[in-house]
Amino acid sequence: MPDETAKARRGLHLGEIGGLLAYVRPWRGRFALALAALTVSMIFGLMFPLLVGHLVDAAVPSVAPPPDGWKPDINTVALLLVGTLAIQAVLTFFYSYAFNFVGENAVARLRRRLYETLIGLPMKFFGEHRVGELTSRLSSDLALVCDTLTGTIPQALRQTVMLLGGVIAIMATSPRLSLVMVSTFPVLLLVAVFVGRKVRRVSRAAQDRLAESATIVEETLQGIANVKAFANETYEARRYGAGVEAYLETILSSARRRAGLVAFIILGIFGSIILVLWYGARLMQAGQLTHGQLTRFTLYTLFVGGAVSSFAEVFSQLQRTLGANERVLELLAEKPEPLATTSAEAAPAQRLRGAVDFADVSFRYPSRPDLPVLRGFSLRAAPGEKIALIGPSGAGKSTVVALLLRFYEPDTGALLLDGKNARDLPLDVVRGNMAIVPQEVMLFGGSIRENIAYGRPGASEADIRAAAERAHCHEFIARFPEGYDTLVGERGVKLSGGQRQRLAIARALLRDPAVLILDEATSSLDSESEALIQAALATLLAGRTALIIAHRLATVRQCDRICVLENGVITETGTHAELMAAPSGTYRRLAELQFAPG
Ligand code: ATP
């Protein structure tokens, strides 16, 4: 992500804090009430030194009369103290819960928004970002935002009230004394701003490190079988260890700066407290101040000192959060794919007949602009026609599929669907009319029923059952004790390759697409499984246009036409018999190699 934005935003701008507060807008009523409760509670808190001062004066007959002329006895003051404490306790309960309620709700909403944005982003985006990084944004960056909304902002408000109230109270006793105190603030603030900026940059870097190491966890746990098969546990542990180390280094450097900041500010605060106390003690010596007044004085000074020193923490926490929030905002600003309808359950508004026409398409992946993948690729399929696409590895077969699904747009040339430029059709019409049976069937950790229904969320039980029967899944599903409720995936049963394939075919049948994309599995299956899959496929293919990345002779032979893709262009096209007749053709060579019997 561009560094200029980071530079532009390095300061602590009120607008950005406003941006954080904007997250709580839907709950502004409750937030305002919480603020009011907090302010009132703090005002009661500020009465504490006042009352304690009176308590001391009630005990020690003083030289000078108290300025307000009020001389209560010890018990009255003690009762008042207990009363203010009780009020404070009730108000604190109310505002603490309210701030947490608002903050957690705001972050939950932000989480949903961020996920909705993420999942709607175009494939290009996922080519440029790693999954672990994105999940880390969703968890740790948002956790920081949450802490700030529920903890730091209320704390900042509490300390502001304390600071203002304390300064006013001291000012009421001795303006000169308060001037002494307040004069130290600008220096403290300047240092806080200066160090705080650094904290923000470093903690943004730390959050990035954290995201990087999360990527390692994500990727290795996803591919745990590979890690183990290569006995690479130590290697991965070391790689992760290095990532954590990098994070640690960055976060500690941020912690050092924060520690320095806090230490400096505490030094400043206690310096001014000593100043105030010294001055106050002299006033008392001169008989201008009672014991109680000095006590009150000291307590207010401590309140003010505590408030200013916690500002340093608040400030650096805000800087950390704003660093994390920048990343969140950057993600939220990404432009999602323009799906016409947002509801996944809505049936495609427009049913296509299934004419597919790649017209002179050239394409490079946005992440690798130097490598032309398709170069003047042309392929036309009439509605209902079955086309086998074969070719050596890396020829661009999967890329053709990606373009057909409009994961990417051609650089030049066009993809026409039913004679219309696919660009002019809403994305949900294009994808809603297609189904893919991939090589690696992805099953979710849910029931078999849910996995089939993924082809058309909201499908009826009867439709799901019919699709399963036509895809020859019903036999094996019925053998499980829990039938369609059997869980698959990590904590459920493990299905064989052939069973997964048939489940994917059932899914596609349920979707009932005009165009079917079939990426045949390369691994060979036993002949019974193979026969079942072929039968299921025959049902699925009937009456639809199909683009098949074929690896089996049986499939290729059934197709109306075979296209050989080499280096991004079609080099041969024809039926099996026609292509076998060409003595030096690529198809013939591939067929003899790959499709050799056995
Ligand atoms: P195979 O049969 O091995 O799956 P294929 O014919 O499907 O190969 P493609 O996956 O379409 O080939 O890849 C064609 C070229 O595009 C390859 O050089 C590959 O490195 C490149 N490529 C594929 N996907 C991407 C991507 N997401 N970003 C950048 N380059 C890619």
XYZ file of C-alpha atoms and ligand atoms in Angstrom:
629
model
C 0.000 0.000 0.000
C 1.302 3.447 -0.876
C 3.583 5.069 1.634
C 2.592 8.638 0.749
C -0.744 8.229 2.498
C 1.117 7.082 5.581
C 3.306 10.161 5.462
C 0.388 12.457 4.906
C -1.390 11.023 7.916
C 1.441 10.770 10.335
C 0.292 13.609 12.588
C -2.517 13.186 15.067
C -5.373 14.913 13.347
C -8.601 15.632 15.084
C -10.358 14.609 11.889
C -9.000 11.110 12.270
C -10.200 10.802 15.848
C -13.474 12.070 14.468
C -13.196 9.216 11.964
C -12.872 6.752 14.843
C -15.841 8.334 16.577
C -17.831 8.094 13.365
C -17.890 4.332 13.939
C -20.138 4.880 16.978
C -22.582 7.119 15.119
C -25.451 4.599 15.068
C -25.374 4.528 18.886
C -24.800 8.241 19.404
C -27.732 8.590 21.841
C -26.323 6.014 24.219
C -22.822 7.372 23.703
C -23.971 10.889 24.659
C -25.683 9.524 27.782
C -22.513 7.691 28.729
C -20.547 10.899 28.270
C -22.968 12.777 30.493
C -22.792 10.087 33.167
C -19.016 10.144 33.012
C -18.871 13.916 33.381
C -21.241 13.933 36.347
C -19.357 11.070 37.969
C -16.078 12.956 37.567
C -17.579 16.094 39.068
C -18.486 14.046 42.119
C -14.957 12.683 42.029
C -13.619 16.209 42.124
C -15.551 16.877 45.320
C -13.422 14.281 47.058
C -10.393 16.530 47.804
C -12.743 19.310 48.834
C -14.494 17.106 51.375
C -11.270 15.547 52.622
C -9.954 19.069 53.170
C -12.998 19.817 55.320
C -12.513 16.559 57.190
C -8.958 17.543 58.108
C -10.046 21.029 59.113
C -12.811 19.599 61.258
C -10.223 17.546 63.126
C -7.493 20.174 63.461
C -8.621 23.586 64.679
C -6.819 25.792 62.197
C -5.171 29.177 62.346
C -7.063 30.627 59.396
C -10.812 30.214 58.804
C -11.791 28.198 55.703
C -12.494 30.511 52.737
C -16.040 29.235 52.185
C -16.918 29.701 55.833
C -18.467 26.213 56.040
C -17.478 24.300 59.195
C -19.153 20.890 59.211
C -18.364 18.212 61.815
C -16.424 15.038 61.050
C -19.444 12.731 60.790
C -21.304 14.971 58.346
C -18.278 15.134 56.063
C -17.766 11.385 56.290
C -21.405 10.775 55.339
C -21.106 13.171 52.418
C -17.983 11.358 51.284
C -19.775 8.013 51.363
C -22.705 9.565 49.480
C -20.571 10.919 46.649
C -18.774 7.590 46.451
C -22.071 5.720 46.077
C -23.269 8.052 43.336
C -19.948 7.651 41.570
C -20.149 3.869 41.765
C -23.610 3.776 40.173
C -22.648 6.214 37.435
C -19.392 4.365 36.761
C -21.249 1.111 36.285
C -23.607 2.790 33.853
C -21.039 4.585 31.725
C -18.510 1.715 31.700
C -21.105 -0.664 30.378
C -22.473 1.908 27.921
C -19.024 2.647 26.471
C -18.325 -1.043 26.102
C -21.718 -1.644 24.552
C -21.221 1.096 21.996
C -17.585 0.243 21.287
C -18.162 -3.486 20.846
C -21.197 -2.897 18.666
C -19.309 -0.428 16.542
C -16.433 -2.835 16.052
C -18.782 -5.735 15.285
C -20.362 -3.589 12.609
C -16.952 -2.582 11.306
C -15.887 -6.234 11.229
C -18.922 -7.139 9.136
C -18.345 -4.219 6.803
C -14.699 -5.058 6.390
C -15.481 -8.696 5.640
C -18.212 -7.734 3.180
C -15.786 -5.418 1.433
C -13.055 -8.032 1.410
C -15.175 -10.803 -0.003
C -16.522 -8.493 -2.696
C -13.118 -7.413 -3.958
C -11.985 -8.495 -7.414
C -9.593 -11.419 -7.930
C -6.846 -8.949 -8.822
C -6.813 -7.840 -5.195
C -6.351 -11.383 -3.916
C -3.498 -11.839 -6.346
C -1.714 -9.014 -4.550
C -2.500 -9.818 -0.910
C -2.009 -12.841 1.232
C -4.815 -14.412 3.166
C -3.018 -14.374 6.510
C -2.390 -10.667 6.188
C -6.065 -10.011 5.594
C -7.248 -12.166 8.496
C -4.788 -10.367 10.734
C -6.339 -7.055 9.685
C -9.720 -8.428 10.615
C -8.539 -9.604 14.014
C -5.639 -7.628 15.458
C -6.158 -4.251 13.794
C -9.803 -4.241 14.720
C -8.950 -5.373 18.258
C -6.893 -2.214 18.642
C -9.735 -0.084 17.336
C -12.043 -1.840 19.798
C -9.745 -1.225 22.770
C -9.605 2.422 21.881
C -13.345 2.859 21.546
C -14.145 1.017 24.758
C -11.145 2.060 26.844
C -8.946 4.834 25.586
C -11.531 7.368 24.496
C -13.530 7.164 27.755
C -10.251 7.376 29.640
C -9.246 10.460 27.683
C -12.576 12.073 28.502
C -12.321 11.159 32.168
C -8.841 12.620 32.417
C -9.913 15.774 30.593
C -12.640 16.392 33.154
C -10.175 15.667 35.953
C -7.603 17.995 34.468
C -9.983 20.880 33.898
C -11.737 20.438 37.251
C -8.449 20.111 39.112
C -6.927 23.168 37.490
C -10.064 25.213 38.193
C -10.071 24.080 41.823
C -6.422 24.994 42.284
C -6.976 28.253 40.467
C -9.784 29.109 42.885
C -7.372 28.742 45.793
C -4.308 30.360 44.301
C -4.113 31.681 40.742
C -0.379 32.109 41.005
C 0.027 28.491 42.017
C -2.004 27.218 39.109
C -0.022 29.374 36.735
C 3.124 27.631 37.946
C 1.533 24.274 37.162
C -0.019 25.144 33.842
C 3.186 26.710 32.520
C 4.793 23.261 32.455
C 2.098 21.787 30.193
C 3.160 23.135 26.778
C 6.599 21.532 27.121
C 5.026 18.211 28.088
C 2.569 18.385 25.209
C 5.254 19.183 22.640
C 7.323 16.199 23.718
C 4.214 14.003 23.716
C 3.352 15.008 20.146
C 6.906 14.520 18.925
C 7.408 11.094 20.472
C 3.807 10.111 19.729
C 4.356 10.518 15.996
C 7.241 8.113 16.116
C 5.141 5.689 18.154
C 2.513 5.712 15.452
C 4.922 4.972 12.625
C 6.602 2.191 14.559
C 3.336 0.618 15.670
C 1.978 0.671 12.157
C 5.100 -1.213 11.177
C 4.547 -3.580 14.117
C 0.989 -4.331 13.000
C 2.388 -5.106 9.536
C 4.952 -7.499 11.027
C 2.166 -9.155 12.980
C 0.165 -9.570 9.776
C 3.215 -11.092 8.072
C 3.710 -13.728 10.737
C -0.030 -14.434 10.729
C 0.404 -15.220 7.033
C 2.924 -17.919 7.858
C 0.565 -19.510 10.395
C -2.343 -19.356 7.970
C -0.446 -20.831 5.047
C 1.297 -23.609 6.909
C -1.826 -24.697 8.782
C -3.761 -24.678 5.525
C -1.116 -26.832 3.918
C -0.229 -28.812 7.024
C -0.101 -32.080 5.097
C 2.594 -30.651 2.836
C 4.583 -29.296 5.732
C 4.546 -32.703 7.388
C 5.176 -34.639 4.201
C 8.351 -32.649 3.680
C 9.177 -32.900 7.417
C 9.538 -29.139 7.356
C 8.177 -28.445 10.833
C 11.497 -27.113 12.083
C 11.968 -24.991 9.002
C 8.515 -23.449 9.358
C 8.935 -22.985 13.093
C 12.151 -21.118 12.399
C 10.487 -19.000 9.703
C 7.638 -18.146 12.048
C 10.112 -17.550 14.855
C 11.938 -15.033 12.665
C 8.623 -13.313 11.890
C 7.709 -13.096 15.553
C 11.201 -11.843 16.327
C 10.797 -9.055 13.759
C 7.483 -8.123 15.334
C 8.999 -8.208 18.782
C 11.829 -5.945 17.723
C 9.448 -3.404 16.247
C 6.956 -3.482 19.081
C 9.733 -3.175 21.668
C 11.151 -0.200 19.857
C 7.688 1.316 20.047
C 7.454 0.347 23.715
C 10.815 2.009 24.413
C 9.599 5.250 22.924
C 6.381 5.020 24.863
C 8.220 4.221 28.067
C 10.502 7.214 27.499
C 7.507 9.402 26.904
C 5.734 8.253 30.037
C 8.879 8.589 32.132
C 9.487 12.095 30.887
C 5.955 13.150 31.541
C 5.919 11.684 35.036
C 9.140 13.536 35.725
C 7.508 16.734 34.533
C 4.386 16.136 36.542
C 6.083 15.334 39.794
C 8.443 18.221 39.232
C 5.511 20.572 39.117
C 3.845 18.802 42.027
C 6.933 19.389 44.149
C 6.864 22.998 43.056
C 3.241 23.355 44.083
C 3.747 21.583 47.386
C 6.762 23.686 48.234
C 4.789 26.821 47.514
C 1.771 25.555 49.444
C 3.913 24.605 52.463
C 5.327 28.107 52.544
C 1.819 29.583 52.452
C 0.815 27.374 55.363
C 3.901 28.374 57.299
C 2.899 31.998 56.808
C -0.540 31.146 58.216
C -2.315 31.832 54.921
C -3.436 28.244 54.410
C -5.193 25.713 56.664
C -4.176 22.048 57.006
C -7.286 21.102 55.114
C -6.520 23.497 52.301
C -3.049 22.114 51.867
C -4.485 18.589 51.812
C -7.021 19.638 49.209
C -4.303 21.333 47.260
C -2.121 18.265 47.296
C -4.944 16.004 46.233
C -5.974 18.245 43.331
C -2.390 18.464 42.215
C -2.174 14.672 42.250
C -5.407 14.473 40.246
C -4.062 16.890 37.672
C -0.721 15.134 37.590
C -2.383 11.761 37.136
C -4.520 13.154 34.344
C -1.612 14.647 32.441
C 0.549 11.560 32.800
C -2.234 9.304 31.600
C -2.601 11.605 28.615
C 0.768 10.371 27.502
C -0.548 6.795 27.506
C -3.818 7.828 25.913
C -1.966 9.709 23.255
C 0.349 6.876 22.319
C -2.521 4.372 22.373
C -4.445 6.662 20.041
C -1.440 6.810 17.767
C -1.249 3.011 17.687
C -4.920 2.744 16.900
C -4.787 5.358 14.193
C -1.916 3.427 12.627
C -4.015 0.268 12.601
C -7.108 2.145 11.513
C -5.276 3.526 8.479
C -4.911 -0.016 7.190
C -8.540 -0.750 7.902
C -9.578 2.410 6.079
C -7.351 1.512 3.144
C -9.079 -1.856 2.887
C -12.514 -0.287 3.204
C -11.616 2.134 0.428
C -10.862 -0.702 -2.012
C -13.395 -0.857 -4.780
C -15.528 -4.013 -4.775
C -16.671 -5.771 -7.920
C -19.873 -4.234 -9.249
C -22.287 -7.097 -8.681
C -25.717 -6.024 -9.840
C -27.654 -7.659 -7.063
C -26.099 -8.229 -3.694
C -28.208 -11.135 -2.533
C -26.603 -14.459 -3.302
C -29.987 -16.114 -3.191
C -31.507 -14.043 -5.953
C -31.874 -16.081 -9.108
C -30.012 -14.587 -12.051
C -32.269 -11.981 -13.540
C -31.405 -13.026 -17.032
C -31.029 -16.524 -18.381
C -28.365 -16.885 -21.046
C -28.574 -19.374 -23.908
C -24.919 -20.194 -23.508
C -23.178 -18.940 -26.656
C -19.558 -18.232 -25.698
C -17.197 -16.362 -27.947
C -13.638 -15.392 -27.115
C -12.754 -12.930 -29.891
C -9.030 -12.349 -30.338
C -8.377 -12.059 -26.611
C -5.008 -11.013 -25.254
C -4.339 -11.053 -21.551
C -1.614 -10.571 -18.956
C -2.151 -10.936 -15.215
C -2.109 -7.533 -13.501
C 0.505 -8.873 -11.095
C 2.772 -9.963 -13.954
C 2.395 -7.402 -16.728
C 5.561 -8.614 -18.429
C 4.184 -12.066 -19.206
C 1.607 -12.369 -21.984
C -0.546 -15.381 -21.088
C -3.140 -15.269 -23.862
C -2.124 -13.865 -27.223
C -4.924 -13.499 -29.734
C -6.984 -16.334 -28.274
C -10.195 -17.063 -30.192
C -12.734 -19.731 -29.340
C -16.402 -19.898 -30.196
C -18.944 -22.294 -28.687
C -22.548 -22.465 -29.844
C -25.221 -23.016 -27.164
C -25.037 -26.644 -26.057
C -21.668 -27.305 -27.642
C -19.046 -29.232 -25.648
C -15.505 -28.084 -26.130
C -12.447 -29.786 -24.735
C -9.506 -27.557 -24.016
C -6.224 -29.358 -23.790
C -2.631 -28.267 -23.830
C 0.614 -28.459 -21.935
C 0.942 -27.159 -18.406
C 1.150 -23.383 -18.227
C -0.457 -22.943 -21.653
C -3.189 -20.759 -20.166
C -6.158 -23.123 -19.765
C -7.055 -21.988 -16.257
C -6.643 -18.416 -17.406
C -9.319 -18.958 -20.072
C -11.634 -20.150 -17.295
C -10.777 -17.127 -15.140
C -11.663 -14.825 -18.031
C -14.882 -16.700 -18.715
C -15.936 -16.192 -15.094
C -14.861 -12.567 -15.460
C -12.380 -12.745 -12.627
C -10.320 -10.587 -14.953
C -11.064 -8.589 -18.102
C -9.211 -9.138 -21.389
C -6.548 -6.531 -22.217
C -7.610 -6.498 -25.866
C -10.277 -8.408 -27.718
C -13.560 -9.341 -26.073
C -15.536 -12.097 -24.459
C -19.027 -12.294 -25.924
C -21.860 -14.133 -24.199
C -24.961 -14.684 -26.316
C -23.395 -12.211 -28.740
C -23.146 -9.431 -26.169
C -19.913 -8.119 -24.720
C -19.640 -9.720 -21.282
C -18.459 -6.393 -19.869
C -21.922 -4.996 -20.516
C -23.650 -7.785 -18.611
C -23.996 -7.538 -14.835
C -21.484 -9.768 -13.099
C -24.175 -11.724 -11.307
C -25.831 -12.544 -14.631
C -22.534 -13.813 -16.040
C -21.614 -15.887 -12.992
C -25.201 -16.811 -12.228
C -25.371 -18.590 -15.569
C -22.198 -20.540 -14.997
C -21.110 -23.348 -12.773
C -17.698 -24.814 -12.272
C -16.705 -28.306 -11.288
C -13.105 -27.777 -10.246
C -10.232 -30.225 -9.971
C -9.910 -29.654 -6.269
C -13.426 -29.640 -4.886
C -13.738 -27.315 -1.928
C -16.006 -28.604 0.809
C -17.029 -26.441 3.740
C -17.084 -27.674 7.285
C -20.832 -28.248 7.302
C -23.355 -30.922 6.402
C -23.476 -32.636 3.039
C -26.817 -30.930 2.445
C -25.293 -27.481 2.953
C -22.424 -28.357 0.693
C -24.714 -29.333 -2.167
C -26.972 -26.334 -1.558
C -23.961 -24.063 -2.049
C -24.798 -24.305 -5.756
C -28.066 -22.527 -5.067
C -28.493 -21.269 -1.502
C -32.070 -21.682 -0.364
C -32.795 -24.669 -2.635
C -35.595 -26.956 -1.444
C -34.936 -30.326 0.174
C -36.495 -32.076 -2.825
C -34.250 -30.222 -5.278
C -31.152 -31.056 -3.263
C -32.173 -34.690 -3.109
C -32.910 -34.793 -6.864
C -29.543 -33.231 -7.692
C -27.771 -35.737 -5.452
C -29.564 -38.635 -7.119
C -28.756 -37.446 -10.610
C -25.110 -36.948 -9.667
C -24.951 -40.506 -8.229
C -24.216 -39.108 -4.768
C -27.347 -40.378 -3.127
C -26.037 -43.951 -2.907
C -23.049 -43.119 -0.777
C -24.830 -40.390 1.211
C -27.615 -42.807 2.154
C -25.011 -45.202 3.532
C -23.900 -42.668 6.178
C -25.940 -43.086 9.378
C -26.770 -39.391 9.398
C -27.429 -39.170 5.667
C -27.581 -35.622 4.356
C -26.800 -34.268 7.831
C -23.401 -35.946 7.864
C -20.730 -33.372 8.539
C -17.850 -33.103 6.114
C -14.599 -31.191 6.353
C -12.162 -30.914 9.197
C -14.369 -32.328 11.930
C -16.573 -34.538 9.776
C -16.187 -37.512 7.485
C -13.528 -37.444 4.859
C -14.869 -38.060 1.377
C -12.879 -39.773 -1.334
C -11.768 -37.900 -4.443
C -14.507 -39.491 -6.524
C -17.190 -38.726 -3.930
C -16.109 -35.112 -3.782
C -16.265 -34.877 -7.553
C -19.813 -36.211 -7.582
C -20.787 -33.800 -4.815
C -19.437 -30.965 -6.948
C -21.475 -32.276 -9.886
C -24.610 -32.296 -7.701
C -23.830 -28.750 -6.711
C -23.552 -27.727 -10.353
C -26.757 -29.585 -11.267
C -28.609 -27.694 -8.580
C -27.325 -24.467 -10.022
C -28.588 -25.463 -13.483
C -26.184 -23.234 -15.427
C -26.228 -22.364 -19.133
C -22.467 -22.714 -19.295
C -20.551 -25.360 -17.458
C -16.856 -25.244 -16.748
C -15.267 -28.527 -15.940
C -11.699 -28.787 -14.784
C -11.155 -32.502 -14.807
C -9.226 -34.033 -11.963
C -5.855 -35.300 -13.109
C -5.576 -38.065 -10.574
C -6.865 -41.356 -11.802
C -9.800 -42.991 -10.071
C -10.760 -46.645 -9.849
C -12.924 -47.762 -12.724
C -16.153 -47.961 -10.728
C -15.753 -44.411 -9.476
C -14.741 -43.344 -12.946
C -17.867 -44.887 -14.453
C -20.115 -43.186 -11.867
C -18.487 -39.835 -12.517
C -18.809 -40.213 -16.265
C -22.505 -41.070 -15.860
C -23.047 -38.077 -13.562
C -21.196 -35.856 -15.980
C -23.277 -37.023 -18.907
C -26.393 -35.909 -17.011
C -24.813 -32.620 -16.079
C -23.554 -31.826 -19.570
C -26.836 -32.501 -21.360
C -28.246 -29.351 -22.891
C -25.508 -27.009 -21.720
C -22.517 -25.342 -23.243
C -19.425 -26.816 -21.692
C -15.809 -25.847 -21.587
C -13.833 -28.792 -20.363
C -10.204 -28.787 -19.402
C -9.828 -32.419 -20.245
C -7.355 -34.930 -18.948
C -9.154 -38.148 -19.898
C -9.586 -39.645 -23.283
C -13.155 -40.711 -22.444
C -14.167 -37.105 -21.879
C -12.266 -35.737 -24.845
C -13.885 -38.191 -27.211
C -17.372 -37.208 -26.073
C -16.753 -33.561 -26.894
C -17.982 -31.921 -30.070
C -14.670 -30.234 -30.613
C -11.168 -30.340 -29.170
C -9.019 -27.226 -29.007
C -5.321 -27.396 -28.337
C -3.965 -24.398 -26.477
C -0.270 -23.713 -26.669
C 1.491 -20.561 -25.475
C -1.740 -18.634 -25.240
C -3.124 -19.386 -28.715
C -5.231 -22.180 -30.205
C -2.989 -24.187 -32.474
C -5.267 -27.062 -33.451
C -8.964 -27.636 -33.452
C -11.168 -30.517 -34.582
C -12.688 -33.798 -33.471
C -10.650 -36.595 -31.989
C -10.547 -38.413 -35.309
C -9.601 -35.328 -37.268
C -6.775 -34.394 -34.954
C -5.445 -37.947 -34.755
C -5.191 -37.869 -38.527
C -2.671 -35.017 -38.433
C 0.622 -36.912 -38.281
C 2.742 -34.299 -36.473
C 0.014 -32.620 -34.449
C 0.362 -31.738 -30.774
C -2.938 -33.427 -29.955
C -1.801 -36.672 -31.426
C 1.449 -36.498 -29.522
C -0.345 -35.632 -26.234
C -2.985 -38.287 -26.830
C -0.375 -40.940 -27.381
C 1.480 -39.872 -24.246
C -1.286 -39.021 -21.791
C -4.212 -41.046 -22.936
C -2.267 -44.234 -23.472
C -4.377 -47.122 -22.256
C -3.762 -48.028 -18.622
P -1.961 -26.237 -15.822
O -2.458 -27.248 -16.801
O -0.620 -26.596 -15.295
O -2.945 -25.893 -14.748
P -2.703 -23.929 -17.386
O -2.683 -24.198 -18.820
O -3.998 -23.926 -16.707
O -1.673 -24.857 -16.643
P -2.515 -21.246 -16.396
O -2.745 -21.584 -14.979
O -3.613 -20.572 -17.142
O -1.999 -22.501 -17.205
O -1.225 -20.309 -16.413
C -0.754 -19.682 -17.577
C 0.379 -18.743 -17.202
O -0.119 -17.697 -16.400
C 1.468 -19.419 -16.396
O 2.710 -18.936 -16.900
C 1.267 -18.944 -15.001
O 2.503 -18.777 -14.360
C 0.597 -17.613 -15.180
N -0.382 -17.360 -14.119
C -1.414 -18.143 -13.762
N -2.129 -17.588 -12.770
C -1.543 -16.408 -12.489
C -1.830 -15.351 -11.557
N -2.860 -15.387 -10.714
N -0.989 -14.295 -11.540
C 0.068 -14.247 -12.370
N 0.365 -15.185 -13.266
C -0.413 -16.269 -13.347
